[in-house]
PDB file of C-alpha atoms in Angstrom:
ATOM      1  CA  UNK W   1       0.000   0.000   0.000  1.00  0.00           C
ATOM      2  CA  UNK W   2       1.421   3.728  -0.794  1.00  0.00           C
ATOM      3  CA  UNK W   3       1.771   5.740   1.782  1.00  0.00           C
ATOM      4  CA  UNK W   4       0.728   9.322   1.467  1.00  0.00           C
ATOM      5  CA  UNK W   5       3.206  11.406  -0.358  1.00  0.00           C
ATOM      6  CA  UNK W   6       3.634  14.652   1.364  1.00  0.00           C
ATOM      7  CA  UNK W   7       4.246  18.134  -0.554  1.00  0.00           C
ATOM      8  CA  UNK W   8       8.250  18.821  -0.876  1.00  0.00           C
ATOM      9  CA  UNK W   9       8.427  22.289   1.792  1.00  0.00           C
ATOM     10  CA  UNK W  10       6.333  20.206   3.730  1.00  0.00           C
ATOM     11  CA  UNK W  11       8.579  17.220   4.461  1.00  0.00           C
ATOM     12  CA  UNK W  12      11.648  19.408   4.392  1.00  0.00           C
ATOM     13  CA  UNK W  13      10.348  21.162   7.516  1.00  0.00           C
ATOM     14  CA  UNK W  14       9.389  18.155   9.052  1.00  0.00           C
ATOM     15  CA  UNK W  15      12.939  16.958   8.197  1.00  0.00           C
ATOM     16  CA  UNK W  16      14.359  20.086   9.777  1.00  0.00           C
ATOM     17  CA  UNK W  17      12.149  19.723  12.611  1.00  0.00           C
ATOM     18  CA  UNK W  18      13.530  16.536  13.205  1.00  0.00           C
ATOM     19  CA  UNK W  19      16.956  16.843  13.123  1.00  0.00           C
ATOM     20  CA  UNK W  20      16.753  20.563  14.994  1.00  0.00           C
ATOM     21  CA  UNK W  21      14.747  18.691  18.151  1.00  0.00           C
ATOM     22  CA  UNK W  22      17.510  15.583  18.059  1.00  0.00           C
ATOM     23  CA  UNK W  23      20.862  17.335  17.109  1.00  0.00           C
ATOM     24  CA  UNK W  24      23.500  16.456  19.302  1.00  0.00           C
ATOM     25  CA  UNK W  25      24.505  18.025  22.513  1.00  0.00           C
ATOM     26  CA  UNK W  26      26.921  21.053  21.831  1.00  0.00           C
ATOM     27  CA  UNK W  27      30.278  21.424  22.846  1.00  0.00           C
ATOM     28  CA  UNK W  28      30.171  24.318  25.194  1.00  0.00           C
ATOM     29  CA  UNK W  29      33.914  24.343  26.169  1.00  0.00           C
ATOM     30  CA  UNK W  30      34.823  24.724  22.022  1.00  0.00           C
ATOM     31  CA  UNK W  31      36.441  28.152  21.694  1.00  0.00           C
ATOM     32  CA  UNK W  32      33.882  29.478  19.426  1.00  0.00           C
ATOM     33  CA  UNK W  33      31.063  28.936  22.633  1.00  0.00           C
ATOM     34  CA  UNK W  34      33.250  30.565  24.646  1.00  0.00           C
ATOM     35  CA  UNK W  35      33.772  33.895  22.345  1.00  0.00           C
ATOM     36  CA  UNK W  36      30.001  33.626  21.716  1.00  0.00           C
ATOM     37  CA  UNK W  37      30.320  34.271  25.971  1.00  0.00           C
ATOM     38  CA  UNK W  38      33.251  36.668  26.174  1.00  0.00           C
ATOM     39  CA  UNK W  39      31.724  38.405  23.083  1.00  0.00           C
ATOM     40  CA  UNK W  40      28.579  39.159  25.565  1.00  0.00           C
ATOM     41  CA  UNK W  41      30.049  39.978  28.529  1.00  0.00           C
ATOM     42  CA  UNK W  42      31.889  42.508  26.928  1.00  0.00           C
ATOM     43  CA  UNK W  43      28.629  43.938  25.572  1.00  0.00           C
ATOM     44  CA  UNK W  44      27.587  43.931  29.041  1.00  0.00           C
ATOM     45  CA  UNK W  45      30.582  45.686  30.579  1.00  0.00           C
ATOM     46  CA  UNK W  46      30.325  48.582  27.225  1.00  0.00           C
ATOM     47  CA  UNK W  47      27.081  48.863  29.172  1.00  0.00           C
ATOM     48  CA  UNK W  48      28.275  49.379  32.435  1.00  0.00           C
ATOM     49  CA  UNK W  49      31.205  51.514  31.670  1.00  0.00           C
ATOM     50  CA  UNK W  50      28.596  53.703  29.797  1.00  0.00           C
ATOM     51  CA  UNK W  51      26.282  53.972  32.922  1.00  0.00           C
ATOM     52  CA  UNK W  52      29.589  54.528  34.836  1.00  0.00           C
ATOM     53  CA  UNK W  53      30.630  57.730  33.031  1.00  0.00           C
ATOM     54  CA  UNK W  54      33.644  56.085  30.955  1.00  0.00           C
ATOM     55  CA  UNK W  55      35.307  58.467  28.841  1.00  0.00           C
ATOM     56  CA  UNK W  56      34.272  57.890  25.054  1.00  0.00           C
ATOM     57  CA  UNK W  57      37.985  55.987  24.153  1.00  0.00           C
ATOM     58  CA  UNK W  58      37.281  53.571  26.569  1.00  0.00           C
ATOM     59  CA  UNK W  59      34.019  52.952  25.539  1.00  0.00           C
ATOM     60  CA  UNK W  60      35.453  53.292  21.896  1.00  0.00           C
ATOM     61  CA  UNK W  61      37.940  50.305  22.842  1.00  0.00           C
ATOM     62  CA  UNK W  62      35.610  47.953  24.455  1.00  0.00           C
ATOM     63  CA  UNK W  63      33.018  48.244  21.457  1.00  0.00           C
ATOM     64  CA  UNK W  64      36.007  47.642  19.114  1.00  0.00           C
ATOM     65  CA  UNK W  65      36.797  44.717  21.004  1.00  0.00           C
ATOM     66  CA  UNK W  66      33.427  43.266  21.226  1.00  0.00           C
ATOM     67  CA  UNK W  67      32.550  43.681  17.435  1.00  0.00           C
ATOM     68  CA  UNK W  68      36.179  41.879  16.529  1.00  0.00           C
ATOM     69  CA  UNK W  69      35.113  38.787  19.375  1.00  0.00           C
ATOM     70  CA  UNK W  70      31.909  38.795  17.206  1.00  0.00           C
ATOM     71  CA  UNK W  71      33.623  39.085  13.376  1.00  0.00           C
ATOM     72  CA  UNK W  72      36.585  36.691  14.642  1.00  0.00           C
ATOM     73  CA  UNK W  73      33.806  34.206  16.501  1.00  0.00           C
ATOM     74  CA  UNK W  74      32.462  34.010  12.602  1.00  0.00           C
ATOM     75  CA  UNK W  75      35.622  32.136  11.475  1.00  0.00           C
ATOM     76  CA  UNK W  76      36.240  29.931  14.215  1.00  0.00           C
ATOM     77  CA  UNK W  77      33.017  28.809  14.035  1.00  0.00           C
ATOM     78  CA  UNK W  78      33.255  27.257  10.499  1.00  0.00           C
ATOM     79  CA  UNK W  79      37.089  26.667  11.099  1.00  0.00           C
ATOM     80  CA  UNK W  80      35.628  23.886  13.729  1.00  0.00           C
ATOM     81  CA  UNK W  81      33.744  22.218  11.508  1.00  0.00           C
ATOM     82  CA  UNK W  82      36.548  21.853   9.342  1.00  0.00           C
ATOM     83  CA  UNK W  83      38.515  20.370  12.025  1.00  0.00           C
ATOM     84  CA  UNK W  84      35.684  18.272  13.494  1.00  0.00           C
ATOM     85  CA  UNK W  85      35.176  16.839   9.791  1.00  0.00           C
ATOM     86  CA  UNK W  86      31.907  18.399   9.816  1.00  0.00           C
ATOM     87  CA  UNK W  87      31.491  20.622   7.298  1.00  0.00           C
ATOM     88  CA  UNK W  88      28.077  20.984   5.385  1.00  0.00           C
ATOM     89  CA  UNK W  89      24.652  22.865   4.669  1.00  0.00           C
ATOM     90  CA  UNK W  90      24.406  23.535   8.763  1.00  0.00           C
ATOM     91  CA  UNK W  91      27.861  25.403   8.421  1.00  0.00           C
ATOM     92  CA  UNK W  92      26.581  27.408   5.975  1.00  0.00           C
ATOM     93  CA  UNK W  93      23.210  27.805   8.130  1.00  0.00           C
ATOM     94  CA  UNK W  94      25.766  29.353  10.995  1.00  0.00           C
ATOM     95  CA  UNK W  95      27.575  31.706   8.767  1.00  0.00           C
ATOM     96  CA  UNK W  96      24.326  33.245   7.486  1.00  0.00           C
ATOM     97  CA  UNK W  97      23.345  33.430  11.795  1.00  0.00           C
ATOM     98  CA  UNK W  98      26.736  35.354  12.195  1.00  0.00           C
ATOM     99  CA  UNK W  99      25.919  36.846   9.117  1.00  0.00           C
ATOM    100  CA  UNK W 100      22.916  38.184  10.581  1.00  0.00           C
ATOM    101  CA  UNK W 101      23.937  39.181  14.231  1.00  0.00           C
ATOM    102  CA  UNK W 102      26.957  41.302  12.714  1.00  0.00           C
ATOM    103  CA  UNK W 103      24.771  43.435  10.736  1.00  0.00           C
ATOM    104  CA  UNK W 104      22.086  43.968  13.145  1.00  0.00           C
ATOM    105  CA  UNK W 105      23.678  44.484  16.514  1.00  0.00           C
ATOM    106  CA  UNK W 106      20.425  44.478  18.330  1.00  0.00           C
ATOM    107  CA  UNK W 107      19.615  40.982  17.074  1.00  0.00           C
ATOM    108  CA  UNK W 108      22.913  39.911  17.452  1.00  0.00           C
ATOM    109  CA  UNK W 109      22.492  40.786  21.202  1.00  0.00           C
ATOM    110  CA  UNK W 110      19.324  39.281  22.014  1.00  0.00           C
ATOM    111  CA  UNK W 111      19.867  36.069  19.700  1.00  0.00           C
ATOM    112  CA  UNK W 112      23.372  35.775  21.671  1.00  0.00           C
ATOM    113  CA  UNK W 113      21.825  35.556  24.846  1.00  0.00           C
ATOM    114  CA  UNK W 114      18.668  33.504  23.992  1.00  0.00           C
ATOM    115  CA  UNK W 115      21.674  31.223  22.120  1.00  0.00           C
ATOM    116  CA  UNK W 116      23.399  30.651  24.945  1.00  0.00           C
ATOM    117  CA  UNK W 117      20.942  30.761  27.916  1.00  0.00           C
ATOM    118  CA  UNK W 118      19.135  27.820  25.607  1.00  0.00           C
ATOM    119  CA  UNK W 119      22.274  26.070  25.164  1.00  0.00           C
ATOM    120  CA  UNK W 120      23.422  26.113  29.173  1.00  0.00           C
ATOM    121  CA  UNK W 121      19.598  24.825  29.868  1.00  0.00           C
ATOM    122  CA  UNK W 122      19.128  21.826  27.114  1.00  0.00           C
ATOM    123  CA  UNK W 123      22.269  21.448  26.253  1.00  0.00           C
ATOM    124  CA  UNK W 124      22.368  22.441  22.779  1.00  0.00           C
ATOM    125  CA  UNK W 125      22.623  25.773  21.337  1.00  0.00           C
ATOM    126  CA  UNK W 126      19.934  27.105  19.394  1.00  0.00           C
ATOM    127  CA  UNK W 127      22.583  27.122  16.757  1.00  0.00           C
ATOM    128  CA  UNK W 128      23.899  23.786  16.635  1.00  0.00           C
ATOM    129  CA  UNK W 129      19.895  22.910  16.564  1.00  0.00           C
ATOM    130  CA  UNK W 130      19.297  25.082  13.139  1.00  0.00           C
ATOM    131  CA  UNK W 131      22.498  24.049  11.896  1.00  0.00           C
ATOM    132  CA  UNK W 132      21.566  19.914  12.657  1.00  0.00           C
ATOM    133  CA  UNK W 133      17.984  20.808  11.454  1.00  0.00           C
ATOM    134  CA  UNK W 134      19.366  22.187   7.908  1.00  0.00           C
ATOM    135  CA  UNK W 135      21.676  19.321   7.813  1.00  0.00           C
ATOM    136  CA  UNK W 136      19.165  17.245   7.838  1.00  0.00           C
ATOM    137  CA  UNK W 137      16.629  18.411   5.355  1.00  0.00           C
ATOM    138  CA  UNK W 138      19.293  18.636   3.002  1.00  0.00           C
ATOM    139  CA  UNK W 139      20.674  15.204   3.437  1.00  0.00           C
ATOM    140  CA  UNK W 140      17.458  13.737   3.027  1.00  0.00           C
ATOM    141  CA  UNK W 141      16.112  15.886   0.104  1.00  0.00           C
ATOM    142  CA  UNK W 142      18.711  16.594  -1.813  1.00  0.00           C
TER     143      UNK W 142
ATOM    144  CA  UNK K   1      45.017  45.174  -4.579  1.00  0.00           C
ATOM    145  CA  UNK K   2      46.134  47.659  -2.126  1.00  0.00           C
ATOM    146  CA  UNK K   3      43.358  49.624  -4.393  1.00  0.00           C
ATOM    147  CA  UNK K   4      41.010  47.019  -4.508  1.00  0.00           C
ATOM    148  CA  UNK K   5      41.001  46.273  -0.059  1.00  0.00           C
ATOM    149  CA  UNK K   6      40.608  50.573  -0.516  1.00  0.00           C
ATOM    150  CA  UNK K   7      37.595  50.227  -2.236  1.00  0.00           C
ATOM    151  CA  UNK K   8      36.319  47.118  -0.744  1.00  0.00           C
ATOM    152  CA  UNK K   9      36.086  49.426   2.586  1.00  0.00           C
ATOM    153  CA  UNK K  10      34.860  52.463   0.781  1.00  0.00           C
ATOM    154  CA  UNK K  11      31.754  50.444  -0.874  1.00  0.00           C
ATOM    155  CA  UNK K  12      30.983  48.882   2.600  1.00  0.00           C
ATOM    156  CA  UNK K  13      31.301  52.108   4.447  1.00  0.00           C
ATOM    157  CA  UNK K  14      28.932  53.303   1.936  1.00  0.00           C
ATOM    158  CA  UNK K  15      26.567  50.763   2.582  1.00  0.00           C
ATOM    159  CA  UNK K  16      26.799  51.379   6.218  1.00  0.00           C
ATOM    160  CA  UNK K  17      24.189  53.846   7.190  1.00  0.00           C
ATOM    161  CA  UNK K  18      24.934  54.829  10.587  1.00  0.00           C
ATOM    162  CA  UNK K  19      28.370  56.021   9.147  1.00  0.00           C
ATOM    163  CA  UNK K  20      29.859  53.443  11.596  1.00  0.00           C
ATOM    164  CA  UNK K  21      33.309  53.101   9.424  1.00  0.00           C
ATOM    165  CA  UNK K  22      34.172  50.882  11.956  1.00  0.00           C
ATOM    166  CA  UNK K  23      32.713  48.137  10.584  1.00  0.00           C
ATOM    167  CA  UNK K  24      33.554  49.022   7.353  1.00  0.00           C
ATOM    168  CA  UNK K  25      37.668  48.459   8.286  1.00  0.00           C
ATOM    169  CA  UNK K  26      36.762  45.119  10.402  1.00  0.00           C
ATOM    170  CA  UNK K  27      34.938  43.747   6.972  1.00  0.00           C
ATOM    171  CA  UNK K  28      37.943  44.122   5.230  1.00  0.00           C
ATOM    172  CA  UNK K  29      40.033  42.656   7.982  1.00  0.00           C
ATOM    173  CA  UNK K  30      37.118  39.198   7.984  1.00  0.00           C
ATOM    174  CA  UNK K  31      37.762  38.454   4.411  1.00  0.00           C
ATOM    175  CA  UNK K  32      41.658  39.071   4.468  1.00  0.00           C
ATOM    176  CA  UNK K  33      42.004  37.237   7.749  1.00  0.00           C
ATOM    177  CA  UNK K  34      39.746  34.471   6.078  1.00  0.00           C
ATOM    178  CA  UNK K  35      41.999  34.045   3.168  1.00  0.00           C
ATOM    179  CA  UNK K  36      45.239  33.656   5.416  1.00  0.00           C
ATOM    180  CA  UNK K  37      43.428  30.695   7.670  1.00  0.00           C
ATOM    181  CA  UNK K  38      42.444  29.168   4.600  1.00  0.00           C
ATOM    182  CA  UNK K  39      46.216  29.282   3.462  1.00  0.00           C
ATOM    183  CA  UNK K  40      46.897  27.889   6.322  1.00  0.00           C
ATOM    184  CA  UNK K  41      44.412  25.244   6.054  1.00  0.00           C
ATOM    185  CA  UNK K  42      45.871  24.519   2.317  1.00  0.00           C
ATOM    186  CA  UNK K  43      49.445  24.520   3.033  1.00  0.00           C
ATOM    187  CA  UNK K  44      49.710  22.824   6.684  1.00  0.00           C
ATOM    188  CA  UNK K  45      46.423  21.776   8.284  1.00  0.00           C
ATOM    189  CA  UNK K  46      44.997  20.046   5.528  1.00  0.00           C
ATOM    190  CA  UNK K  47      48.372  18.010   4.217  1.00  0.00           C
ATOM    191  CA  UNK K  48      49.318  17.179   8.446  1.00  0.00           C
ATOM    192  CA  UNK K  49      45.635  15.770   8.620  1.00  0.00           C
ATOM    193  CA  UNK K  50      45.303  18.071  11.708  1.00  0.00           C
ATOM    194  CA  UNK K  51      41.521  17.312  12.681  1.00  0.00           C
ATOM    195  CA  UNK K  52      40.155  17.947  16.144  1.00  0.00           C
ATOM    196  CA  UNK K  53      39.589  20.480  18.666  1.00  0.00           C
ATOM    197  CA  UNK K  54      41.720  23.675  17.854  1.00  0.00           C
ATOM    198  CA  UNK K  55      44.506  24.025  20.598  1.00  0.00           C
ATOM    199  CA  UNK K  56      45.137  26.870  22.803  1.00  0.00           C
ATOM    200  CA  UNK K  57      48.315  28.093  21.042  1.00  0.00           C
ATOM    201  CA  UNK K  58      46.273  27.544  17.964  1.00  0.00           C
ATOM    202  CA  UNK K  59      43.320  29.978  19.303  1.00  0.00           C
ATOM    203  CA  UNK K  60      46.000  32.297  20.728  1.00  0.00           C
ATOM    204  CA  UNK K  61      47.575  32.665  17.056  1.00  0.00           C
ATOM    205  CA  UNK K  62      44.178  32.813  15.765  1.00  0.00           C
ATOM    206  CA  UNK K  63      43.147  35.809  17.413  1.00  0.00           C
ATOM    207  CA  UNK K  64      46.340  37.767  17.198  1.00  0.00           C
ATOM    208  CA  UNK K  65      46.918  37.827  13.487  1.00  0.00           C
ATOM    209  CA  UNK K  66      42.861  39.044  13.403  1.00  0.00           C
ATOM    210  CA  UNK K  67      42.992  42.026  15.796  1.00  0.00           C
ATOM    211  CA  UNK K  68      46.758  42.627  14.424  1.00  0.00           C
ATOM    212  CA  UNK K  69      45.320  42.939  11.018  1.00  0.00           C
ATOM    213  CA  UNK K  70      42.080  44.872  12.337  1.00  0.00           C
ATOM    214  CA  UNK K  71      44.714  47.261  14.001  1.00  0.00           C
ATOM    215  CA  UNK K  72      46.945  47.972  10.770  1.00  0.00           C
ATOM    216  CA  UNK K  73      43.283  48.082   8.676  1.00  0.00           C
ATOM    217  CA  UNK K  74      42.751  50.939  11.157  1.00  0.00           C
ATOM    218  CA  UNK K  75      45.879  52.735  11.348  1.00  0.00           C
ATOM    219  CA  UNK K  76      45.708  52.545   7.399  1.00  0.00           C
ATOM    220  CA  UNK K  77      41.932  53.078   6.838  1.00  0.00           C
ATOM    221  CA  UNK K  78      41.288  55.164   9.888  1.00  0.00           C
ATOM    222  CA  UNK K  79      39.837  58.656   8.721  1.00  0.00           C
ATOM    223  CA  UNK K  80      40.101  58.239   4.924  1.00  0.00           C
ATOM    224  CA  UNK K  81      36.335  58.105   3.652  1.00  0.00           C
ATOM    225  CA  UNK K  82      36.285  61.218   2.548  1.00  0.00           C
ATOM    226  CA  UNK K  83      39.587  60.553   0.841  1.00  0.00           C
ATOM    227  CA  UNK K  84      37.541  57.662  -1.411  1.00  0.00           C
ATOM    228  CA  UNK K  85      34.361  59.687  -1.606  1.00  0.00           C
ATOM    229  CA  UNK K  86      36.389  62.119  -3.444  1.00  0.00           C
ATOM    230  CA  UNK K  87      38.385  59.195  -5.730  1.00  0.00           C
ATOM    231  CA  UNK K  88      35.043  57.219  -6.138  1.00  0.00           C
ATOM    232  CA  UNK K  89      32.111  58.866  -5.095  1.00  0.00           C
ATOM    233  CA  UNK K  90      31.204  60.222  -8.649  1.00  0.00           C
ATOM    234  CA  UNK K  91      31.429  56.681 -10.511  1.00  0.00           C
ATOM    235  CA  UNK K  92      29.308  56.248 -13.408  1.00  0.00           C
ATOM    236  CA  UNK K  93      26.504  53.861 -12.291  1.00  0.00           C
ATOM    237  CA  UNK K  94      27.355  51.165 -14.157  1.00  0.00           C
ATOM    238  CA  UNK K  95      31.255  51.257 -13.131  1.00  0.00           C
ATOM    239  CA  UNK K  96      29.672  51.533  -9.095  1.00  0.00           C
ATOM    240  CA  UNK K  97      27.154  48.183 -10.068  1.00  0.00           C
ATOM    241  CA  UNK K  98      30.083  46.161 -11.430  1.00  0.00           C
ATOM    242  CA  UNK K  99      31.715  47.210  -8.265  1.00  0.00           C
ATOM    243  CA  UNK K 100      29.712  46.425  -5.429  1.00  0.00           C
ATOM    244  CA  UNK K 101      29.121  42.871  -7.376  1.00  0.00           C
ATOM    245  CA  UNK K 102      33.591  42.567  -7.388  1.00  0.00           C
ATOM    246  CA  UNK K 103      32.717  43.255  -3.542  1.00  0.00           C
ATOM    247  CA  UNK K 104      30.338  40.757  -3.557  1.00  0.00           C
ATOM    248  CA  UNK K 105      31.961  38.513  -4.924  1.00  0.00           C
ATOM    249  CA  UNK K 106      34.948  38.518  -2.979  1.00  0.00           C
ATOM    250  CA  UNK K 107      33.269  38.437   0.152  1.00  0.00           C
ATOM    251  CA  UNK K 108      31.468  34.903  -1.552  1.00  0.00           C
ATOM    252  CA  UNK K 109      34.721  33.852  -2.440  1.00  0.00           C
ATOM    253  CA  UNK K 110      36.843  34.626   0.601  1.00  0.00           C
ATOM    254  CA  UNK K 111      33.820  32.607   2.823  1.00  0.00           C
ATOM    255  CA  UNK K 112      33.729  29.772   0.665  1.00  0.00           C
ATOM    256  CA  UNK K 113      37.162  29.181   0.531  1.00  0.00           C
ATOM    257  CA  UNK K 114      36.895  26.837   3.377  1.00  0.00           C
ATOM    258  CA  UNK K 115      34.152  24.888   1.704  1.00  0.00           C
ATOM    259  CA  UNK K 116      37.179  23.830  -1.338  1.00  0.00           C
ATOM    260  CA  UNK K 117      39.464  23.156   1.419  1.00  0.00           C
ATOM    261  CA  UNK K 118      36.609  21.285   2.899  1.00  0.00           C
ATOM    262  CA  UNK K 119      36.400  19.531  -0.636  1.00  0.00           C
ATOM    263  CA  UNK K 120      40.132  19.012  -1.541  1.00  0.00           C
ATOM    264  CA  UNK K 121      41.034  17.814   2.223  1.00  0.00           C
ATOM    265  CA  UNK K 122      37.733  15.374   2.896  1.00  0.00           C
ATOM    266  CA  UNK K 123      36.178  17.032   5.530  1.00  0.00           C
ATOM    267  CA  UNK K 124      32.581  16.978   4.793  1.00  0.00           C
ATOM    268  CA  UNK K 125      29.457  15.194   6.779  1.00  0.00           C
TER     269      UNK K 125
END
């Protein structure tokens, strides 16, 4: 008997829905998870050092900083994937994530946090879920 | 290309419209950067079969060749927009559209370079 045949977007997002829920647990010690961190924290203490009266250089210097975490985090990101032989559609999913966060700071902010708080509580970033979801529409549509 | 990593900023400042040139001189130091790791990748990394987590001296080396290039980006591109406005800002419009897709490009082809090492070197899902 032939089962029903479901339209293509359809069974790609199921696909992606599948592998996003059951992606592996993220390595949160990797250096890229921990610039993700730094990267915020030094967001955070930009915000302090404004509410503090820092003179504008400071300021300047620790916005500098945080932006080149952020543009730096990019490439170490996809440079791990290399290394961990895992290279594919969900490293492209990342860089277009990064892509994202660089070019609107506010989003960047809020998606780093809701990243990571997600991460620290299930164990895998929100990410590494996207990233495992696209890998796996992709390897079983393509 | 000293002219073209000159423009490359000046067409992303341009784009930039909360004249942050900041970001404009910290694109140019992503792709360039990008380009060197993946030389890396080509020439040692990928022929040693180096695979695994990235070491510390590794990430230390990492991030001091980026912020060493993001420094000499800014000590070179540092307060020079108006410089480039005045060398390119009255490009025909179809020189400016062939431009920004050269920009494009590169930026395409300095990400993906990672993807051919990825291809030559076996390190695909």
């Amino acid at each position: 008997m032939g089962g029903v045949t479901l339209p293509y977007w359809e069974k790609v997002f199921l696909d992606f829905n599948d592998g996003f829920w059951n992606a592996d647990r993220s390595n949160m010690s990797s250096a890229s998870a921990f610039i993700g961190y730094a990267d915020l924290q030094l967001g955070k203490t930009a915000a302090l050092l404004k509410f503090a009266g820092a003179t504008a250089n400071t300021l300047k210097v620790a916005g500098r900083l945080g932006t080149g975490l952020g543009v730096a985090g990019i490439g170490l990101t996809i440079i791990e994937d290399y290394r961990n032989d895992d290279l594919g559609a969900g490293t492209i999913a990342k860089l277009a994530i990064s892509g994202l966060s660089m070019a609107f700071p506010v989003f960047g902010v809020i998606y780093g946090v809701a990243d990571i708080a997600w991460g620290l509580y299930t164990g895998t970033t929100i990410t590494d879920s996207i990233a495992a979801g696209v890998q796996n529409a992709y390897n079983k549509n393509k | 290309m000293k002219v073209f990593f000159e423009y490359f900023y000046y067409r992303i400042a341009k784009l930039n419209f909360k004249k942050n040139y900041e970001r404009a001189i910290i694109s140019v130091t992503l792709v360039q950067h990008f380009i060197l790791v993946n030389l890396y990748i080509f020439l040692v990394d990928g022929p040693l079969e180096i695979r695994g987590k990235l070491s510390t001296i590794e990430i230390i080396i990492y991030f001091a060749t980026f912020f060493g290039l993001d420094f000499y980006n800014y000590k070179i591109y540092k307060d020079r927009f108006d410089e480039f406005e005045e060398k390119w800002g009255h490009e025909s419009r179809y020189k400016k559209r062939i431009g920004i897709i050269k920009v494009f490009l590169f930026i395409i082809f300095s990400l993906s370079l990672i993807f051919i090492n990825g291809w030559i070197y076996d390190r695909y899902i």
